[in-house]
Coordinates of C-alpha atoms and ligand atoms in Angstrom, one line a residue:
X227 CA 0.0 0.0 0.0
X228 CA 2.6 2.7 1.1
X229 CA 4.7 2.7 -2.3
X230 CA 2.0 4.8 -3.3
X231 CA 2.6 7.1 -0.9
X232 CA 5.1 10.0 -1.3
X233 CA 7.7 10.3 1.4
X234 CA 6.1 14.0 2.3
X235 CA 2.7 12.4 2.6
X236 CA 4.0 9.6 4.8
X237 CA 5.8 12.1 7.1
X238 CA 2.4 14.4 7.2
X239 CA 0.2 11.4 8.4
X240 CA 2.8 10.8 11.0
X241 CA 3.4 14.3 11.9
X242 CA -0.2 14.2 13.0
X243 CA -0.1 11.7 14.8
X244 CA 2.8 12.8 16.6
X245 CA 1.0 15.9 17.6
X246 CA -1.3 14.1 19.5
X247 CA 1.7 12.5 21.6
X248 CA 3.3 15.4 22.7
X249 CA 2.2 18.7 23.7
X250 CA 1.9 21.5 21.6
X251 CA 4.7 23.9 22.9
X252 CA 6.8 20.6 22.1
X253 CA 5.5 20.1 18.7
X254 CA 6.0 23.7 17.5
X255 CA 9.6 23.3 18.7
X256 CA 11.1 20.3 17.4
X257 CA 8.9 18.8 14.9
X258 CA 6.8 21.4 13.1
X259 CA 9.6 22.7 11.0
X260 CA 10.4 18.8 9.8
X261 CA 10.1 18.0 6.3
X262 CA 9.9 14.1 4.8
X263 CA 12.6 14.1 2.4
X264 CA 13.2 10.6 1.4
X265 CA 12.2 6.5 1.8
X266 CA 14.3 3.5 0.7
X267 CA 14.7 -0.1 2.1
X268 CA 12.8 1.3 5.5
X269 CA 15.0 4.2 5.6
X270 CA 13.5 7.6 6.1
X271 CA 15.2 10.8 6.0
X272 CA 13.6 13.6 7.8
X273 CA 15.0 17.3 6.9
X274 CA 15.3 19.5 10.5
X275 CA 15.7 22.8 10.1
X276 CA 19.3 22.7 12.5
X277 CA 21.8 20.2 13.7
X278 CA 20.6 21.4 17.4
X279 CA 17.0 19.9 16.3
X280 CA 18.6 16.8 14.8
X281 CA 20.2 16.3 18.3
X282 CA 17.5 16.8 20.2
X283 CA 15.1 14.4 18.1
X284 CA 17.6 11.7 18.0
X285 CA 18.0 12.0 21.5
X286 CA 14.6 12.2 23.2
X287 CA 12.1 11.1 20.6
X288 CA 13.7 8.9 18.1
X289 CA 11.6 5.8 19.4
X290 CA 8.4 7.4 19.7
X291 CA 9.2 8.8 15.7
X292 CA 10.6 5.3 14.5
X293 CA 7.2 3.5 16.3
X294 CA 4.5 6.0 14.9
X295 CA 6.5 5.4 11.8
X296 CA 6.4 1.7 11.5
X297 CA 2.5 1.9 12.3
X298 CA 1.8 4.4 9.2
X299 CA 4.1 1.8 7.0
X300 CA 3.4 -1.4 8.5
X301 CA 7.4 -2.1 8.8
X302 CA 9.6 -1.7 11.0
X303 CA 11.4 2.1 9.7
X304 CA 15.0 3.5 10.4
X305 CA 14.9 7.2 11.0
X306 CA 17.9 9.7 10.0
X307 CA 17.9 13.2 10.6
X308 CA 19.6 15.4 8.0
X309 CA 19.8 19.3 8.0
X310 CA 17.9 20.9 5.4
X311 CA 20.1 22.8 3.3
X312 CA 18.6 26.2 2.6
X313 CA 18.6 24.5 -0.9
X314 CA 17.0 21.7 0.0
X315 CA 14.8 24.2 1.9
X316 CA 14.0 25.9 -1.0
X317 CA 13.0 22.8 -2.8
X318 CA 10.8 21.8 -0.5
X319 CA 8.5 25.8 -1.2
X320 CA 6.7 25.8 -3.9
X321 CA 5.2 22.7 -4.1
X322 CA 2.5 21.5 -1.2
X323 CA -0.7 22.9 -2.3
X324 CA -1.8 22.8 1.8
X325 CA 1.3 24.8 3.6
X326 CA 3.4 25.9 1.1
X327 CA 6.0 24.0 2.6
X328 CA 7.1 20.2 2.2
X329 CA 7.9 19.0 -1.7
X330 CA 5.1 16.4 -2.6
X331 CA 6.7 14.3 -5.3
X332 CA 8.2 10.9 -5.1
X333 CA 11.7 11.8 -6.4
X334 CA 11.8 8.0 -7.4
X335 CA 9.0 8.4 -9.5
X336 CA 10.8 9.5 -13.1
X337 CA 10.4 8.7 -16.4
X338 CA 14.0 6.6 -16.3
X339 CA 12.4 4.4 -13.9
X340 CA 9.4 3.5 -15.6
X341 CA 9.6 0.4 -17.4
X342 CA 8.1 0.6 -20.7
X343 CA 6.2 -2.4 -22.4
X344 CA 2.9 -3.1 -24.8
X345 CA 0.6 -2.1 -21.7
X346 CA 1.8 1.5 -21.0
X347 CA 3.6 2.6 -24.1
X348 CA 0.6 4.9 -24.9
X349 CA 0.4 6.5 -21.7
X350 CA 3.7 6.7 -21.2
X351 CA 4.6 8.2 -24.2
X352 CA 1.8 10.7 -24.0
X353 CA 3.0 11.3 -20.5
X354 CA 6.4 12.5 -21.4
X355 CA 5.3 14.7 -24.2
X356 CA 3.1 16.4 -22.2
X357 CA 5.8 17.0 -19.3
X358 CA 8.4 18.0 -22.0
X359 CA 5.6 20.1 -24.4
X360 CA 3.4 21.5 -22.0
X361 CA 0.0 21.8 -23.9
X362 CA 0.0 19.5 -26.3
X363 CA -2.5 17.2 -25.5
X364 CA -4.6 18.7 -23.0
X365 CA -6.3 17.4 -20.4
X366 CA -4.4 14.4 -20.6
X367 CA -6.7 11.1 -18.9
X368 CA -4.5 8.3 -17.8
X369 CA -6.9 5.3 -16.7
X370 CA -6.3 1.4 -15.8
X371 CA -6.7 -0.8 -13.0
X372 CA -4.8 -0.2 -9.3
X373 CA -1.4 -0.6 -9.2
X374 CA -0.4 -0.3 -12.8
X375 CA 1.2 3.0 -12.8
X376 CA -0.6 5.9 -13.1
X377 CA 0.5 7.8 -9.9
X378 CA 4.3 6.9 -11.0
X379 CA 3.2 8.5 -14.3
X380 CA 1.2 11.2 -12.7
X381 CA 4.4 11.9 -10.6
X382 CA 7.0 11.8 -13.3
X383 CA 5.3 14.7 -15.0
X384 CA 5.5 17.0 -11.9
X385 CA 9.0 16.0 -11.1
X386 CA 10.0 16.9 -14.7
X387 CA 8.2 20.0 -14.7
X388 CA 9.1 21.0 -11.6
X389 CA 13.1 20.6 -12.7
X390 CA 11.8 22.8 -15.6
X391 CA 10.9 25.6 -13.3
X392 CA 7.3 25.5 -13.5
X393 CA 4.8 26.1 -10.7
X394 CA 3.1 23.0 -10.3
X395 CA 0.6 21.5 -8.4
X396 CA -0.2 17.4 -7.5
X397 CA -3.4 16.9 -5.5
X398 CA -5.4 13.8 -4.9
X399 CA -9.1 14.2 -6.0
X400 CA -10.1 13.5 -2.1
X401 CA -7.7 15.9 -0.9
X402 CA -9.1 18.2 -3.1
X403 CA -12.5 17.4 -1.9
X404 CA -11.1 18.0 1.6
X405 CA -10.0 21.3 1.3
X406 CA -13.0 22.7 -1.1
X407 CA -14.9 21.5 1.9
X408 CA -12.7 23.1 4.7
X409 CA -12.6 26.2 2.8
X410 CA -16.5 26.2 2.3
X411 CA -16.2 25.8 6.0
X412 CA -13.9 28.4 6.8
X413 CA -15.2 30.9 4.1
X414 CA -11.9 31.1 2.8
X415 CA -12.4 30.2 -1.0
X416 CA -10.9 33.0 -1.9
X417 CA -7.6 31.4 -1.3
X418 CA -8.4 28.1 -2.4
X419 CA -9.3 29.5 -5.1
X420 CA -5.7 31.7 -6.3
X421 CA -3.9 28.1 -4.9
X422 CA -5.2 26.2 -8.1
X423 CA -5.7 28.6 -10.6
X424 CA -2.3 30.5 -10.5
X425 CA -0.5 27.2 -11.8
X426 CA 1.2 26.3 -15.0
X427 CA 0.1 22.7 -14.2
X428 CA -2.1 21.1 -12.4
X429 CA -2.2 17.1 -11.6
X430 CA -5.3 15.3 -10.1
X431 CA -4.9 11.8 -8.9
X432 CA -8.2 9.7 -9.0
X433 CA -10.6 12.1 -9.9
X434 CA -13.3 8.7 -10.1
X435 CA -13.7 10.5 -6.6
X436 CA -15.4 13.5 -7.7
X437 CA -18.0 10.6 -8.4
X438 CA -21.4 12.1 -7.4
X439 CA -19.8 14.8 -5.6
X440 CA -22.2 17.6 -7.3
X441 CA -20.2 20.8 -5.3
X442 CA -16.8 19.6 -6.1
X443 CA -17.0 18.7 -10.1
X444 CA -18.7 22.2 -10.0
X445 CA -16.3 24.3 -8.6
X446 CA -13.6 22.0 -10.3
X447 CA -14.8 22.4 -13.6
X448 CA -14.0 25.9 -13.5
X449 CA -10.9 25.4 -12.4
X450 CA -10.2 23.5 -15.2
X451 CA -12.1 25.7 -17.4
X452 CA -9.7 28.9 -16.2
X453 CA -6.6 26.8 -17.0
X454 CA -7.4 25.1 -20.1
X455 CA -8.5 28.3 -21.3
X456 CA -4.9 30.0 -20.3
X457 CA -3.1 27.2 -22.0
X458 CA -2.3 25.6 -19.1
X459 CA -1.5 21.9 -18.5
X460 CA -4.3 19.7 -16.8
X461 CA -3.2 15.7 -16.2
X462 CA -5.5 13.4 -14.3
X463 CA -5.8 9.7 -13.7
X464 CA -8.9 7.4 -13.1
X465 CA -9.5 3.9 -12.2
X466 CA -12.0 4.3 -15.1
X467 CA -12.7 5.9 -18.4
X468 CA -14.7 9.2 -17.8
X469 CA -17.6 8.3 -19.3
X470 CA -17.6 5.7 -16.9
X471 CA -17.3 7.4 -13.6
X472 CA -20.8 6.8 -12.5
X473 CA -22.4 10.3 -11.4
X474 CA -19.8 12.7 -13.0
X475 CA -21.3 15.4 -14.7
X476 CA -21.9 14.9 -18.5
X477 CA -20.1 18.4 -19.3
X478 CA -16.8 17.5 -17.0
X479 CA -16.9 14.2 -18.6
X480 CA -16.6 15.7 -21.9
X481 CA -14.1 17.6 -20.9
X482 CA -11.9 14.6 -19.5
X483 CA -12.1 13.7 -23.2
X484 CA -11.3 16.5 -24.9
X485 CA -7.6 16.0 -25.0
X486 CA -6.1 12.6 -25.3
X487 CA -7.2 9.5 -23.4
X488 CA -4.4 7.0 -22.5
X489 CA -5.1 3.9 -20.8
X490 CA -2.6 1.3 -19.1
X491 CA -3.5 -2.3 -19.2
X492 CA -1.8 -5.4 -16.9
X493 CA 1.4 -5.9 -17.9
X494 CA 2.8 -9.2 -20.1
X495 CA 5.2 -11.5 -18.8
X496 CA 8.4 -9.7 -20.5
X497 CA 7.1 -6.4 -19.1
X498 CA 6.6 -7.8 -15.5
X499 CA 10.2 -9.2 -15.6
X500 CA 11.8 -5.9 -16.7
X501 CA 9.7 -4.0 -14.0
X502 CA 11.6 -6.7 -11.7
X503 CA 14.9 -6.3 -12.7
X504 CA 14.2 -2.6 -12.0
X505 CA 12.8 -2.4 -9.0
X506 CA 16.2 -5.2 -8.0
X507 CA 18.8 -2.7 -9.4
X508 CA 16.6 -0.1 -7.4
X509 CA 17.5 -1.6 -4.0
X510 CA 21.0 -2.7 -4.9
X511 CA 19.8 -6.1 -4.6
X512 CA 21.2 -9.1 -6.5
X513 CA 18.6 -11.6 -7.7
X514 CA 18.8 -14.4 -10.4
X515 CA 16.6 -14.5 -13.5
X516 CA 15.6 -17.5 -12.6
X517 CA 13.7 -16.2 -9.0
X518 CA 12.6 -13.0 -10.9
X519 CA 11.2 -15.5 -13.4
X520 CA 9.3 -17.5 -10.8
X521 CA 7.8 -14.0 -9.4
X522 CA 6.8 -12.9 -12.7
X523 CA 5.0 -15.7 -13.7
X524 CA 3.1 -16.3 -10.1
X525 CA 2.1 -12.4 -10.0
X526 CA 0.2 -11.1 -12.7
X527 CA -2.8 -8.8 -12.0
X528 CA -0.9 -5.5 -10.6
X529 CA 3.1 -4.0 -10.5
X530 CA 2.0 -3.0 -6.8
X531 CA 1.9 -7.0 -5.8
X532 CA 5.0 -7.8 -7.8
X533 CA 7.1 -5.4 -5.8
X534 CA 5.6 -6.4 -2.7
X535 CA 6.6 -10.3 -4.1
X536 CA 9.9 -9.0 -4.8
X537 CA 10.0 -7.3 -1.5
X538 CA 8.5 -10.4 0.5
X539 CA 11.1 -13.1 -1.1
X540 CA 13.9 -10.6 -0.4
X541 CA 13.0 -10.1 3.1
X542 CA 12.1 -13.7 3.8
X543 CA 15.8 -14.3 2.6
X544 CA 17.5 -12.7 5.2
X545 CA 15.1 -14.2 7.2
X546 CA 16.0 -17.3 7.0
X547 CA 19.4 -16.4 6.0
X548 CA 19.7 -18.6 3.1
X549 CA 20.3 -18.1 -0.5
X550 CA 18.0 -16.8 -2.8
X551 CA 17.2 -20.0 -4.6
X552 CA 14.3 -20.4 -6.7
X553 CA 12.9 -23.3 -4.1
X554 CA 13.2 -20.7 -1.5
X555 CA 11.2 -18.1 -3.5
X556 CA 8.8 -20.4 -4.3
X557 CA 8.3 -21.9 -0.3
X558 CA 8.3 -17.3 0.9
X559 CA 5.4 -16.8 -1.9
X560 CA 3.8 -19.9 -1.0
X561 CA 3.7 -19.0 3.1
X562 CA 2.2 -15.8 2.2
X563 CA -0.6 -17.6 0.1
X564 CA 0.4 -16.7 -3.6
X565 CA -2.6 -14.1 -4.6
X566 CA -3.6 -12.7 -1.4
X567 CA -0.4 -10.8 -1.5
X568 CA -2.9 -8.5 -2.9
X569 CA -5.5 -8.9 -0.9
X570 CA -7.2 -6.0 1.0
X571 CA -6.5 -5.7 4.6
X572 CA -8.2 -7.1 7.5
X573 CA -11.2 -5.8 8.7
X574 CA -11.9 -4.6 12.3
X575 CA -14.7 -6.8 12.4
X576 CA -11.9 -10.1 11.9
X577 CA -9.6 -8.5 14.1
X578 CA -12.5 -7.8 17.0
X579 CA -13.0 -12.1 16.7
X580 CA -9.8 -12.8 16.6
X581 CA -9.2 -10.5 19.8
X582 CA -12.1 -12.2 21.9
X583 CA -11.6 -15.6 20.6
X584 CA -8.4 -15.7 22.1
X585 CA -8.9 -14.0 25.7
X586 CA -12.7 -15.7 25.7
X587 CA -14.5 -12.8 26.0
X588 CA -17.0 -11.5 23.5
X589 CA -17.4 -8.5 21.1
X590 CA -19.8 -6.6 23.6
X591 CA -17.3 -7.3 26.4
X592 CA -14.8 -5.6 24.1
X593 CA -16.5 -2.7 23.4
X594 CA -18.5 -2.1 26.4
X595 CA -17.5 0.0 29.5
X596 CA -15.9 -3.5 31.4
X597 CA -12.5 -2.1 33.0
X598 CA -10.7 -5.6 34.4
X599 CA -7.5 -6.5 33.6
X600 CA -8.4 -9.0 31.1
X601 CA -10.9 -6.6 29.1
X602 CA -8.5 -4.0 29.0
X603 CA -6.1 -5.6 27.5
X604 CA -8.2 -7.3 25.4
X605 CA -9.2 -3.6 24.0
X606 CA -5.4 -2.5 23.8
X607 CA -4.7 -5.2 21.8
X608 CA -7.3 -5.1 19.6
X609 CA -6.4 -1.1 19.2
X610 CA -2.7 -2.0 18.4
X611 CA -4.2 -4.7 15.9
X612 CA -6.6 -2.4 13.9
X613 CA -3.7 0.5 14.4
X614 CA -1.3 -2.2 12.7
X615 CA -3.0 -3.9 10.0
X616 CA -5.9 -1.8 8.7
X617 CA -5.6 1.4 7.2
X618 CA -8.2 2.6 9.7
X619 CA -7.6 6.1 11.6
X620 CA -7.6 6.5 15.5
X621 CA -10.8 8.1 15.4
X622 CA -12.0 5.0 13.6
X623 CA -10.8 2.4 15.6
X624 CA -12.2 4.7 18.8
X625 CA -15.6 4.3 16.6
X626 CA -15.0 0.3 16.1
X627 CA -14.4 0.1 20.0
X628 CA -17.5 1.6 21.8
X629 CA -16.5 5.7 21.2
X630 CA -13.3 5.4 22.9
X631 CA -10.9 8.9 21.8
X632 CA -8.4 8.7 19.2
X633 CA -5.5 9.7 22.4
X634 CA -6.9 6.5 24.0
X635 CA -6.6 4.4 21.2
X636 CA -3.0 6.1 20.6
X637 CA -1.9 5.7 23.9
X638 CA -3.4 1.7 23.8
X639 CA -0.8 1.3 20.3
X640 CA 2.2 3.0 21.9
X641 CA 1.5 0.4 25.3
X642 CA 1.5 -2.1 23.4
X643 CA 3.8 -2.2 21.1
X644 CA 6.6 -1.4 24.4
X645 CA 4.8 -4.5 26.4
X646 CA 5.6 -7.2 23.5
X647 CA 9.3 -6.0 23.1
X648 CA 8.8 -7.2 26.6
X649 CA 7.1 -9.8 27.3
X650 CA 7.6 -13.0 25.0
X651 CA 4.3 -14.5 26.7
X652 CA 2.4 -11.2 25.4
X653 CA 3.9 -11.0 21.9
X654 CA 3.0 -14.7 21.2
X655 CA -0.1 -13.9 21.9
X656 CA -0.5 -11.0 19.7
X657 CA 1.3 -13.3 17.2
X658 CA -1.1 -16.1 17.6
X659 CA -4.3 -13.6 17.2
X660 CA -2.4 -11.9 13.9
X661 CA -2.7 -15.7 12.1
X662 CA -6.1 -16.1 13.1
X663 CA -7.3 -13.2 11.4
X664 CA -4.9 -13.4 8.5
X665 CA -5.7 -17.0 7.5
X666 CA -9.5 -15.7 7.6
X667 CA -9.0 -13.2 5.3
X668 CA -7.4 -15.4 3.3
X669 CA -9.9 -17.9 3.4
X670 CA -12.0 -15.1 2.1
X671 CA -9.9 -13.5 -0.4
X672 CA -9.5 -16.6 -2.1
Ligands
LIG246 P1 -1.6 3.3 -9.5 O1 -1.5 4.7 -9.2 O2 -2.0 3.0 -10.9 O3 -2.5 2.5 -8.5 P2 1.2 3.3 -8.9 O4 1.7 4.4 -9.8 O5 1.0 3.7 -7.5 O6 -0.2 2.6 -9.4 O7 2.2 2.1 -9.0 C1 2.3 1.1 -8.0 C2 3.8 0.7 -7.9 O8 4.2 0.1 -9.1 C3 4.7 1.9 -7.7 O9 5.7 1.6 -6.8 C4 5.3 2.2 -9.1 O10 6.6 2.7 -9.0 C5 5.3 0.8 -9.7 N1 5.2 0.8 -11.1 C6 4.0 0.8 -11.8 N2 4.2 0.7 -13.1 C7 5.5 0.7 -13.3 C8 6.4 0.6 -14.4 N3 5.9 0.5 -15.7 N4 7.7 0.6 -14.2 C9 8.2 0.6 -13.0 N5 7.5 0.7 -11.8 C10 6.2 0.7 -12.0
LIG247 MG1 -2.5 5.9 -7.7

């Protein structure tokens, strides 16, 4: 899920969370100033605005950073704190549409490293002529299935337009949505308002989210309208042709189509294996054809499961600390069920069974106002399981369990996640509940 996610977004989500773990003067002091600069191979760099910062982070909070961390990306993450340059400082301006502040592109999504095959040689190539010739196809609609590529695409424009100087803007359709409605809220259009339409370009991810969102498609079609009349370059991508986005207005539909529609379709077999080789030479990892083969031919339907194949047979590996044969490949994408690599995550409901199966209590028990020992933990570890394996947000999982506060439910993670570095008896526990739930979704997935 998180390679979708740019660094800066990543480092947003867990900026917020941090702010509910320490208190305000705190925040304001050490962390507000903090930019997500970069994530490889579960390394994040943060930029800090002075080496006195740095220190104090990596002294006092480096755990609290590195757990809140690992929950937003579901591995375990090595933090490194690196003074921002005031160029590096002045790179990371212009671009975030919210503060002005943080840059918002992957800098690993390029053009160099897309692989090209049958599936995405129209889109790509469309792509690239629109980030070097701004204008000439415009809008440009990039549409396929999840995980083929179209934020990398998306991304590859911006970060080539951007190294051309221009002034230009990536927002996510929802985000988009978001802030309309905050500024509706606020009464502050006026600035929402200048933010898009003093761009040279502007890039919407999954726009099939302005689907029956009558305010948003309104005031968004004028945005477009006021660019597209200046000459000014519109990309967006869809899960869906935009005829096909159910509830979208006829006239922004037409629009969509009035400049050239690109779609990407699964990738073929050679086209998988080059994508592998890639994403290999990417993390300075050394893999034979033969296990890139094996991967390629077991994962088909997205690029988003074969790098997390890639990244399971790698890890499993070192696990095991054996060589990467092809029989070892085959037993690490075996144990993880073949297919449900890309399977969605568990749901609350799973994990709540799982939880009371296992301490022999029942769902009420676990939601209701019952403060024993065993209940409370029960909860706790039923908030560190939702925090740890859905993509569901504190206030959620508060929600799932009886309307507890998203501090409580934060608080519950941070417990919990000490208590097992602790206690072996705790953490097989937690381990034992994890497979329950996992080989039901499986069962379901399947
Ligand atoms: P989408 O936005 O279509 O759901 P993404 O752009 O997020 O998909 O792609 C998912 C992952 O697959 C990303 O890590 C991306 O870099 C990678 N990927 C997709 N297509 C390619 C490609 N042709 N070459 C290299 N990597 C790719
Ligand atoms: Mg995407």
């Amino acid at each position: 899920m998180i390679e979708t996610v740019s660094t800066p977004q990543i480092w947003e989500a867990a900026l917020g969370e941090l702010q509910l773990q320490v208190n305000r003067p705190n925040y304001q002091t050490w962390l507000a100033k903090t930019a997500g600069l970069n994530f490889q191979d579960n390394r994040i760099t943060i930029g800090v605005p002075s080496t006195f910062v740095a220190e104090y982070l990596e002294k006092n909070q480096l755990s609290m950073i590195e757990r809140v961390l690992s929950g937003i990306t579901h591995k375990p993450v090595q933090v490194h704190f690196q003074v921002m340059t005031s160029h590096a400082s002045v790179q990371a301006k212009a671009v975030n549409p919210r503060q002005g502040t943080l840059p918002l592109f992957n800098p690993k999504y390029t053009f160099d490293s897309f692989v090209v095959g049958g599936s995405n040689q129209l889109a790509f190539t469309a792509a690239q002529g629109v980030a070097q010739n701004p204008g000439s196809y415009n809008p440009l609609f990039i549409f396929g299935g999840s995980g083929l590529g179209k934020t990398h695409l998306l991304q590859a424009i911006g970060n080539m337009a951007l190294a051309n100087d221009m002034k230009v803007v990536y927002v996510r359709a929802e985000e988009y949505t978001n802030q309309l409605v905050s500024a509706l809220k606020d009464k502050n259009t006026e600035e929402f308002r200048n933010r898009y339409r003093s761009v040279d370009m502007l890039l919407v991810d999954d726009v099939q989210f302005f689907s029956g969102k009558t305010q948003t498609t309104e005031n968004f079609f004028h945005t477009f309208d006021e660019l597209h009349n200046s000459n000014r370059q519109i990309a967006v991508t869809s899960d869906r042709p935009p005829r096909s986005i159910p509830a979208l207005q006829a006239h922004l539909s037409s629009r969509f189509e009035g400049g050239l529609v690109a779609d990407i379709e699964s990738p073929d077999f050679e086209t998988r294996l080059a994508i592998l080789k890639e994403k290999t030479r990417e993390k300075g990892e050394e893999v034979s054809l033969e296990v890139l083969e094996l991967i390629a031919l077991q994962i088909q339907e997205n690029i988003r499961a074969l790098e997390g194949s890639l990244n399971r047979v790698l890890a499993y590996a070192k696990l095991v600390r054996s060589m990467l044969t092809p029989e070892l490949a085959s037993r690490a994408l075996k144990d993880i069920g073949g297919n449900t690599l890309a399977a969605a995550p568990p749901t609350p409901k799973l994990i709540v069974e799982a939880v009371v199966n296992s301490f022999q209590l029942t769902p009420f028990d676990l939601r209701g106002r019952k403060r024993d020992e065993v209940t409370a933990l029960a909860r706790q570890v039923a908030m560190y399981l939702m925090r740890q394996e859905t993509d569901c947000s504190l206030a959620e999982i508060g929600e799932e369990l009886g309307g507890r506060t998203p501090a409580t439910v934060s608080h519950a993670y941070q417990k919990i996640a000490s208590d097992i570095q602790n206690s072996p008896t705790l953490r097989r526990k937690v381990t034992f509940i994890q497979q329950e739930f996992t080989s039901h979704s499986n069962h379901k997935t399947l």
